[in-house]
Amino acid sequence: MLELGQRARKAAKAIREASAQARSAALAAMGRHIRQARTDILAANARDMVRGQAEGLSASMLDRLKLDPDRVEVMARGVEEVGSQKDLLGEIMQDWRRPNGLHLQRVRIPIGVIGIIYESRPNVTADAGALCLRAGNCAILRGGSDAMESSIEITKALRLGLAKAGLPEDAIQLVETTDRAGVGAMLTGLQGAIDMIIPRGGKDLVARVQAEARVPVLSHLEGICHTYVHVGADPAKALALVVNAKMRRTGICGATETLLIDAEIAPDLLPLLCASLSEHGCEMRGDTAACAIVPMTPATEEDWRAEYLAPILSIGVVAGPDAAMAHIARYGSGHTDCIVTEDTDVAERFLREVDSAIVLVNASTQFADGGEFGFGGEIGIGTGRLHARGPVGAEGLTTYKYVVRGTGQVRP
Amino acid sequence: MLELGQRARKAAKAIREASAQARSAALAAMGRHIRQARTDILAANARDMVRGQAEGLSASMLDRLKLDPDRVEVMARGVEEVGSQKDLLGEIMQDWRRPNGLHLQRVRIPIGVIGIIYESRPNVTADAGALCLRAGNCAILRGGSDAMESSIEITKALRLGLAKAGLPEDAIQLVETTDRAGVGAMLTGLQGAIDMIIPRGGKDLVARVQAEARVPVLSHLEGICHTYVHVGADPAKALALVVNAKMRRTGICGATETLLIDAEIAPDLLPLLCASLSEHGCEMRGDTAACAIVPMTPATEEDWRAEYLAPILSIGVVAGPDAAMAHIARYGSGHTDCIVTEDTDVAERFLREVDSAIVLVNASTQFADGGEFGFGGEIGIGTGRLHARGPVGAEGLTTYKYVVRGTGQVRP
């Protein structure tokens, strides 16, 4: 494991000093090689699936694990799209002069070596490797054992692409052992070789990483997202937004988990909302006021704190924006929260005062996604407060240094 | 201790929602109250000094602890200057639209509650409190026991200033106990109330914080800074720069600890450099080649890794830029490194390839300072790679959120 770190550290220098064109060429070649290796990747994935079925993986885990020709094509195209993104390195973020003649610049540079610890989705191998490279970083990938054979084949294609562009293959390395000690070594930074860890997976994985990591962690925690329907909402928009925010895909972190609705409009609007949600197969759990309007399961304290990731919605009736924002501050996870209203003043107040990574007005919380933001993919959604928040694309995988040009200035 | 966190969390909402004018007014009032409380602050400091002398603090620690009327005035003026800085909150950092009509903005917001753990300098109380407030944050200050009485008086003045501007006094709180458990509670985030910890002090403090913290840490580690005199250097500039970089103040993190000089010019230039350094009272430790040119103590492996913070300089003779940069990559701490040369190509290569937070050409490493960068003060120099690097002023104490305005968009 330590050798992995040393190789990555060595490759990091070559990658950050390579030209933007070389990084782009490598990404294009990586996409091509994924496509060319489709048969091998699918054969490896079939072996992972057989083993997964034998080991009794759940249907949803098997779905996450499964690749088919379309999914391989999406993966290849995703890498190529990252390759066509603008290279960020060397960007002059600020430029100023001091009275003593010093010329200062803040210049964008890569973070260095990024460790990514993930679970059963084999496509993370390609996505994470590509985004790290776009930002000039090296990646040490530690995927789940379930997807190991698939990840090995995908990594081969990525490394071939690097080699084609004259870049060191060790810029992307896969940890091929699946013992927990390997993760432990990554969490302590492989003796200074890892600059940042990104966990992508369930709560248990993130909790372990946060407890044990001795290097900075870019965490993606829970998405307990709220949609608040204000008295000033357009009912038709509210209907479309709530159903989409909850039901478009229930398993993603940007899915709404709690609906808040103003008491003044609840008697008229809530029955319509619930009818439409029911039609889409959604179970509802309401507070006392909600249950009095539409018969449903009473919500408990745990419901307000639940990231269901399932077709279940908790519903609270509130007295207005103050109560709605107090609920979000108390139970939200600082991920994504939305207000539905035509009242601009109330909307602006909500956008200003709700302290989440993403705040929206009149748009589905399911837009919480790097692709939807125009970032050309994402390595996750940052729920911490430092460095990178919300959808994290290539830019969130960079940092900066200060470059100072003088003519012999000494400090008085 | 937990109450401290709850009070800070509550104050954080008021501070971030306050107007820029209110924060500026509070900072102006804080400066005024420090000046008005001068007699009380100096009396408290005198008690700290008496106790420090009785407890046998070293002369340099007593110097750090000591306040006099001038130092109090500098402290008051520093807070006032932070008050006259532009308020950063609400700044629209990016603004773009998506094809579906969504309007996205990245907006600057405060981090929240910042814990600062520091040692004997009482002025950190005022500096840190002021910078945190400028960026819209609340501060929980845990100063060293040596300076406790001084810090209590300074904090009183800061809180009076907050109250004068109608802001909650709990935006700045001082931990008045000095037991280690208090630090431990801060390092675990006071049950979710602290968003970031900044340790300001010696290596032992920083090491403890990094080992035990369960919240993000803005670390200020060692400054093993290099000045590299290239064959293309102007000898007069080199002389002035090296002496200033090493000897202006030897106890600050931007002081040069290692001089690297090209072999081609060392026979002529090194004797002049050493003569001038000697005159300024500097002890020199050289590699074999350096010792052959100017008799001096031979440097050991430890010398290349030493942050002396003292009038001692290690000197290495190198074969050229590659060797110099390899030395810096191996022994440097990623803080601040300088090249002295008139050769623009070599200078640009050094600025590009040396992977430190601050890289300079033809300017003293002692410019590594927030004030000198024009940041109006600093909370420290970040030596990590994430979030904020180099001198960290108010901007480094902010983060952002994404604000998304729609017209009913649902995600397909």
PDB file of N, CA and C in Angstrom, chain B residues 296-359:
ATOM      1  N   MET B 296      32.673  26.884   8.258  1.00  0.00           N
ATOM      2  CA  MET B 296      31.481  26.988   9.117  1.00  0.00           C
ATOM      3  C   MET B 296      31.141  25.596   9.652  1.00  0.00           C
ATOM      4  N   THR B 297      30.203  25.542  10.602  1.00  0.00           N
ATOM      5  CA  THR B 297      29.772  24.260  11.160  1.00  0.00           C
ATOM      6  C   THR B 297      29.180  23.388  10.048  1.00  0.00           C
ATOM      7  N   PRO B 298      29.564  22.113   9.968  1.00  0.00           N
ATOM      8  CA  PRO B 298      28.930  21.252   8.959  1.00  0.00           C
ATOM      9  C   PRO B 298      27.455  21.018   9.309  1.00  0.00           C
ATOM     10  N   ALA B 299      26.627  21.077   8.298  1.00  0.00           N
ATOM     11  CA  ALA B 299      25.197  20.833   8.495  1.00  0.00           C
ATOM     12  C   ALA B 299      24.921  19.334   8.523  1.00  0.00           C
ATOM     13  N   THR B 300      23.997  18.919   9.389  1.00  0.00           N
ATOM     14  CA  THR B 300      23.582  17.507   9.419  1.00  0.00           C
ATOM     15  C   THR B 300      22.225  17.389   8.719  1.00  0.00           C
ATOM     16  N   GLU B 301      21.780  16.168   8.532  1.00  0.00           N
ATOM     17  CA  GLU B 301      20.471  15.930   7.926  1.00  0.00           C
ATOM     18  C   GLU B 301      19.367  16.710   8.664  1.00  0.00           C
ATOM     19  N   GLU B 302      19.485  16.777  10.003  1.00  0.00           N
ATOM     20  CA  GLU B 302      18.455  17.486  10.783  1.00  0.00           C
ATOM     21  C   GLU B 302      18.396  18.973  10.453  1.00  0.00           C
ATOM     22  N   ASP B 303      19.560  19.528  10.080  1.00  0.00           N
ATOM     23  CA  ASP B 303      19.550  20.963   9.772  1.00  0.00           C
ATOM     24  C   ASP B 303      18.634  21.274   8.598  1.00  0.00           C
ATOM     25  N   TRP B 304      18.592  20.385   7.605  1.00  0.00           N
ATOM     26  CA  TRP B 304      17.740  20.663   6.432  1.00  0.00           C
ATOM     27  C   TRP B 304      16.259  20.584   6.790  1.00  0.00           C
ATOM     28  N   ARG B 305      15.956  19.895   7.878  1.00  0.00           N
ATOM     29  CA  ARG B 305      14.551  19.742   8.290  1.00  0.00           C
ATOM     30  C   ARG B 305      14.168  20.689   9.421  1.00  0.00           C
ATOM     31  N   ALA B 306      15.101  21.593   9.797  1.00  0.00           N
ATOM     32  CA  ALA B 306      14.876  22.398  11.004  1.00  0.00           C
ATOM     33  C   ALA B 306      14.178  23.713  10.699  1.00  0.00           C
ATOM     34  N   GLU B 307      13.145  24.008  11.491  1.00  0.00           N
ATOM     35  CA  GLU B 307      12.599  25.367  11.514  1.00  0.00           C
ATOM     36  C   GLU B 307      13.255  26.023  12.734  1.00  0.00           C
ATOM     37  N   TYR B 308      14.382  26.715  12.493  1.00  0.00           N
ATOM     38  CA  TYR B 308      15.155  27.234  13.627  1.00  0.00           C
ATOM     39  C   TYR B 308      14.386  28.290  14.413  1.00  0.00           C
ATOM     40  N   LEU B 309      13.726  29.195  13.706  1.00  0.00           N
ATOM     41  CA  LEU B 309      13.115  30.367  14.365  1.00  0.00           C
ATOM     42  C   LEU B 309      14.151  31.050  15.248  1.00  0.00           C
ATOM     43  N   ALA B 310      15.372  31.127  14.735  1.00  0.00           N
ATOM     44  CA  ALA B 310      16.517  31.633  15.485  1.00  0.00           C
ATOM     45  C   ALA B 310      17.562  32.097  14.470  1.00  0.00           C
ATOM     46  N   PRO B 311      18.558  32.873  14.911  1.00  0.00           N
ATOM     47  CA  PRO B 311      19.572  33.353  13.962  1.00  0.00           C
ATOM     48  C   PRO B 311      20.551  32.256  13.545  1.00  0.00           C
ATOM     49  N   ILE B 312      20.036  31.245  12.911  1.00  0.00           N
ATOM     50  CA  ILE B 312      20.834  30.128  12.392  1.00  0.00           C
ATOM     51  C   ILE B 312      20.368  29.902  10.963  1.00  0.00           C
ATOM     52  N   LEU B 313      21.305  29.637  10.059  1.00  0.00           N
ATOM     53  CA  LEU B 313      20.964  29.411   8.650  1.00  0.00           C
ATOM     54  C   LEU B 313      21.701  28.181   8.155  1.00  0.00           C
ATOM     55  N   SER B 314      20.976  27.264   7.519  1.00  0.00           N
ATOM     56  CA  SER B 314      21.662  26.150   6.852  1.00  0.00           C
ATOM     57  C   SER B 314      21.918  26.567   5.401  1.00  0.00           C
ATOM     58  N   ILE B 315      23.055  26.141   4.871  1.00  0.00           N
ATOM     59  CA  ILE B 315      23.476  26.584   3.543  1.00  0.00           C
ATOM     60  C   ILE B 315      23.865  25.379   2.688  1.00  0.00           C
ATOM     61  N   GLY B 316      23.247  25.264   1.528  1.00  0.00           N
ATOM     62  CA  GLY B 316      23.580  24.179   0.613  1.00  0.00           C
ATOM     63  C   GLY B 316      24.006  24.735  -0.734  1.00  0.00           C
ATOM     64  N   VAL B 317      25.056  24.159  -1.304  1.00  0.00           N
ATOM     65  CA  VAL B 317      25.499  24.544  -2.643  1.00  0.00           C
ATOM     66  C   VAL B 317      24.885  23.545  -3.619  1.00  0.00           C
ATOM     67  N   VAL B 318      24.218  24.057  -4.656  1.00  0.00           N
ATOM     68  CA  VAL B 318      23.490  23.166  -5.573  1.00  0.00           C
ATOM     69  C   VAL B 318      23.983  23.351  -7.004  1.00  0.00           C
ATOM     70  N   ALA B 319      23.669  22.356  -7.836  1.00  0.00           N
ATOM     71  CA  ALA B 319      24.179  22.353  -9.213  1.00  0.00           C
ATOM     72  C   ALA B 319      23.326  23.209 -10.138  1.00  0.00           C
ATOM     73  N   GLY B 320      22.172  23.679  -9.678  1.00  0.00           N
ATOM     74  CA  GLY B 320      21.310  24.476 -10.547  1.00  0.00           C
ATOM     75  C   GLY B 320      19.860  24.346 -10.116  1.00  0.00           C
ATOM     76  N   PRO B 321      18.919  24.887 -10.898  1.00  0.00           N
ATOM     77  CA  PRO B 321      17.508  24.921 -10.502  1.00  0.00           C
ATOM     78  C   PRO B 321      16.921  23.545 -10.190  1.00  0.00           C
ATOM     79  N   ASP B 322      17.277  22.518 -10.980  1.00  0.00           N
ATOM     80  CA  ASP B 322      16.709  21.187 -10.705  1.00  0.00           C
ATOM     81  C   ASP B 322      17.077  20.704  -9.315  1.00  0.00           C
ATOM     82  N   ALA B 323      18.363  20.856  -8.986  1.00  0.00           N
ATOM     83  CA  ALA B 323      18.816  20.408  -7.669  1.00  0.00           C
ATOM     84  C   ALA B 323      18.180  21.255  -6.569  1.00  0.00           C
ATOM     85  N   ALA B 324      18.056  22.544  -6.806  1.00  0.00           N
ATOM     86  CA  ALA B 324      17.451  23.425  -5.794  1.00  0.00           C
ATOM     87  C   ALA B 324      15.989  23.028  -5.560  1.00  0.00           C
ATOM     88  N   MET B 325      15.268  22.811  -6.658  1.00  0.00           N
ATOM     89  CA  MET B 325      13.845  22.470  -6.506  1.00  0.00           C
ATOM     90  C   MET B 325      13.674  21.076  -5.888  1.00  0.00           C
ATOM     91  N   ALA B 326      14.600  20.171  -6.204  1.00  0.00           N
ATOM     92  CA  ALA B 326      14.525  18.837  -5.586  1.00  0.00           C
ATOM     93  C   ALA B 326      14.756  18.950  -4.075  1.00  0.00           C
ATOM     94  N   HIS B 327      15.706  19.801  -3.669  1.00  0.00           N
ATOM     95  CA  HIS B 327      15.950  20.010  -2.233  1.00  0.00           C
ATOM     96  C   HIS B 327      14.695  20.574  -1.559  1.00  0.00           C
ATOM     97  N   ILE B 328      14.087  21.554  -2.193  1.00  0.00           N
ATOM     98  CA  ILE B 328      12.896  22.190  -1.605  1.00  0.00           C
ATOM     99  C   ILE B 328      11.744  21.189  -1.520  1.00  0.00           C
ATOM    100  N   ALA B 329      11.585  20.370  -2.566  1.00  0.00           N
ATOM    101  CA  ALA B 329      10.502  19.380  -2.543  1.00  0.00           C
ATOM    102  C   ALA B 329      10.737  18.370  -1.424  1.00  0.00           C
ATOM    103  N   ARG B 330      12.010  18.037  -1.180  1.00  0.00           N
ATOM    104  CA  ARG B 330      12.319  17.015  -0.186  1.00  0.00           C
ATOM    105  C   ARG B 330      12.224  17.539   1.244  1.00  0.00           C
ATOM    106  N   TYR B 331      12.758  18.730   1.480  1.00  0.00           N
ATOM    107  CA  TYR B 331      12.872  19.211   2.854  1.00  0.00           C
ATOM    108  C   TYR B 331      11.908  20.348   3.204  1.00  0.00           C
ATOM    109  N   GLY B 332      11.347  20.997   2.215  1.00  0.00           N
ATOM    110  CA  GLY B 332      10.506  22.160   2.496  1.00  0.00           C
ATOM    111  C   GLY B 332       9.203  21.766   3.173  1.00  0.00           C
ATOM    112  N   SER B 333       8.511  22.771   3.696  1.00  0.00           N
ATOM    113  CA  SER B 333       7.236  22.486   4.361  1.00  0.00           C
ATOM    114  C   SER B 333       6.070  23.059   3.571  1.00  0.00           C
ATOM    115  N   GLY B 334       6.319  23.471   2.316  1.00  0.00           N
ATOM    116  CA  GLY B 334       5.219  23.966   1.495  1.00  0.00           C
ATOM    117  C   GLY B 334       4.707  25.315   1.946  1.00  0.00           C
ATOM    118  N   HIS B 335       5.517  26.077   2.657  1.00  0.00           N
ATOM    119  CA  HIS B 335       5.100  27.375   3.196  1.00  0.00           C
ATOM    120  C   HIS B 335       5.481  28.483   2.215  1.00  0.00           C
ATOM    121  N   THR B 336       6.751  28.863   2.166  1.00  0.00           N
ATOM    122  CA  THR B 336       7.185  30.000   1.352  1.00  0.00           C
ATOM    123  C   THR B 336       8.600  29.736   0.842  1.00  0.00           C
ATOM    124  N   ASP B 337       8.808  29.863  -0.462  1.00  0.00           N
ATOM    125  CA  ASP B 337      10.131  29.657  -1.037  1.00  0.00           C
ATOM    126  C   ASP B 337      10.394  30.682  -2.120  1.00  0.00           C
ATOM    127  N   CYS B 338      11.659  31.112  -2.200  1.00  0.00           N
ATOM    128  CA  CYS B 338      12.038  32.230  -3.062  1.00  0.00           C
ATOM    129  C   CYS B 338      13.209  31.876  -3.969  1.00  0.00           C
ATOM    130  N   ILE B 339      13.188  32.408  -5.180  1.00  0.00           N
ATOM    131  CA  ILE B 339      14.349  32.333  -6.061  1.00  0.00           C
ATOM    132  C   ILE B 339      14.834  33.760  -6.310  1.00  0.00           C
ATOM    133  N   VAL B 340      16.152  33.939  -6.286  1.00  0.00           N
ATOM    134  CA  VAL B 340      16.734  35.232  -6.629  1.00  0.00           C
ATOM    135  C   VAL B 340      17.421  35.055  -7.971  1.00  0.00           C
ATOM    136  N   THR B 341      16.923  35.731  -8.979  1.00  0.00           N
ATOM    137  CA  THR B 341      17.516  35.609 -10.326  1.00  0.00           C
ATOM    138  C   THR B 341      16.993  36.729 -11.211  1.00  0.00           C
ATOM    139  N   GLU B 342      17.782  37.088 -12.203  1.00  0.00           N
ATOM    140  CA  GLU B 342      17.327  38.030 -13.233  1.00  0.00           C
ATOM    141  C   GLU B 342      16.890  37.276 -14.483  1.00  0.00           C
ATOM    142  N   ASP B 343      17.025  35.949 -14.449  1.00  0.00           N
ATOM    143  CA  ASP B 343      16.666  35.127 -15.609  1.00  0.00           C
ATOM    144  C   ASP B 343      15.173  34.785 -15.535  1.00  0.00           C
ATOM    145  N   THR B 344      14.397  35.435 -16.371  1.00  0.00           N
ATOM    146  CA  THR B 344      12.938  35.307 -16.268  1.00  0.00           C
ATOM    147  C   THR B 344      12.461  33.874 -16.517  1.00  0.00           C
ATOM    148  N   ASP B 345      13.084  33.182 -17.457  1.00  0.00           N
ATOM    149  CA  ASP B 345      12.643  31.819 -17.761  1.00  0.00           C
ATOM    150  C   ASP B 345      12.822  30.912 -16.552  1.00  0.00           C
ATOM    151  N   VAL B 346      13.989  31.019 -15.929  1.00  0.00           N
ATOM    152  CA  VAL B 346      14.234  30.185 -14.745  1.00  0.00           C
ATOM    153  C   VAL B 346      13.285  30.592 -13.617  1.00  0.00           C
ATOM    154  N   ALA B 347      13.080  31.895 -13.455  1.00  0.00           N
ATOM    155  CA  ALA B 347      12.185  32.379 -12.399  1.00  0.00           C
ATOM    156  C   ALA B 347      10.782  31.811 -12.606  1.00  0.00           C
ATOM    157  N   GLU B 348      10.284  31.906 -13.838  1.00  0.00           N
ATOM    158  CA  GLU B 348       8.924  31.422 -14.102  1.00  0.00           C
ATOM    159  C   GLU B 348       8.818  29.919 -13.874  1.00  0.00           C
ATOM    160  N   ARG B 349       9.884  29.200 -14.233  1.00  0.00           N
ATOM    161  CA  ARG B 349       9.854  27.753 -14.002  1.00  0.00           C
ATOM    162  C   ARG B 349       9.786  27.451 -12.503  1.00  0.00           C
ATOM    163  N   PHE B 350      10.574  28.171 -11.730  1.00  0.00           N
ATOM    164  CA  PHE B 350      10.572  27.990 -10.271  1.00  0.00           C
ATOM    165  C   PHE B 350       9.185  28.305  -9.702  1.00  0.00           C
ATOM    166  N   LEU B 351       8.610  29.418 -10.137  1.00  0.00           N
ATOM    167  CA  LEU B 351       7.290  29.835  -9.635  1.00  0.00           C
ATOM    168  C   LEU B 351       6.230  28.796  -9.983  1.00  0.00           C
ATOM    169  N   ARG B 352       6.393  28.162 -11.152  1.00  0.00           N
ATOM    170  CA  ARG B 352       5.408  27.183 -11.598  1.00  0.00           C
ATOM    171  C   ARG B 352       5.590  25.845 -10.891  1.00  0.00           C
ATOM    172  N   GLU B 353       6.827  25.421 -10.759  1.00  0.00           N
ATOM    173  CA  GLU B 353       7.066  24.037 -10.314  1.00  0.00           C
ATOM    174  C   GLU B 353       7.190  23.859  -8.810  1.00  0.00           C
ATOM    175  N   VAL B 354       7.581  24.894  -8.096  1.00  0.00           N
ATOM    176  CA  VAL B 354       7.688  24.727  -6.639  1.00  0.00           C
ATOM    177  C   VAL B 354       6.273  24.769  -6.058  1.00  0.00           C
ATOM    178  N   ASP B 355       5.919  23.724  -5.328  1.00  0.00           N
ATOM    179  CA  ASP B 355       4.530  23.469  -4.948  1.00  0.00           C
ATOM    180  C   ASP B 355       4.225  23.995  -3.541  1.00  0.00           C
ATOM    181  N   SER B 356       4.635  25.218  -3.253  1.00  0.00           N
ATOM    182  CA  SER B 356       4.425  25.781  -1.918  1.00  0.00           C
ATOM    183  C   SER B 356       3.283  26.799  -1.953  1.00  0.00           C
ATOM    184  N   ALA B 357       2.769  27.130  -0.761  1.00  0.00           N
ATOM    185  CA  ALA B 357       1.648  28.073  -0.692  1.00  0.00           C
ATOM    186  C   ALA B 357       2.052  29.435  -1.247  1.00  0.00           C
ATOM    187  N   ILE B 358       3.295  29.841  -0.990  1.00  0.00           N
ATOM    188  CA  ILE B 358       3.790  31.120  -1.508  1.00  0.00           C
ATOM    189  C   ILE B 358       5.124  30.873  -2.210  1.00  0.00           C
ATOM    190  N   VAL B 359       5.217  31.297  -3.453  1.00  0.00           N
ATOM    191  CA  VAL B 359       6.497  31.236  -4.171  1.00  0.00           C
ATOM    192  C   VAL B 359       6.832  32.651  -4.625  1.00  0.00           C
TER     193      VAL B 359
END
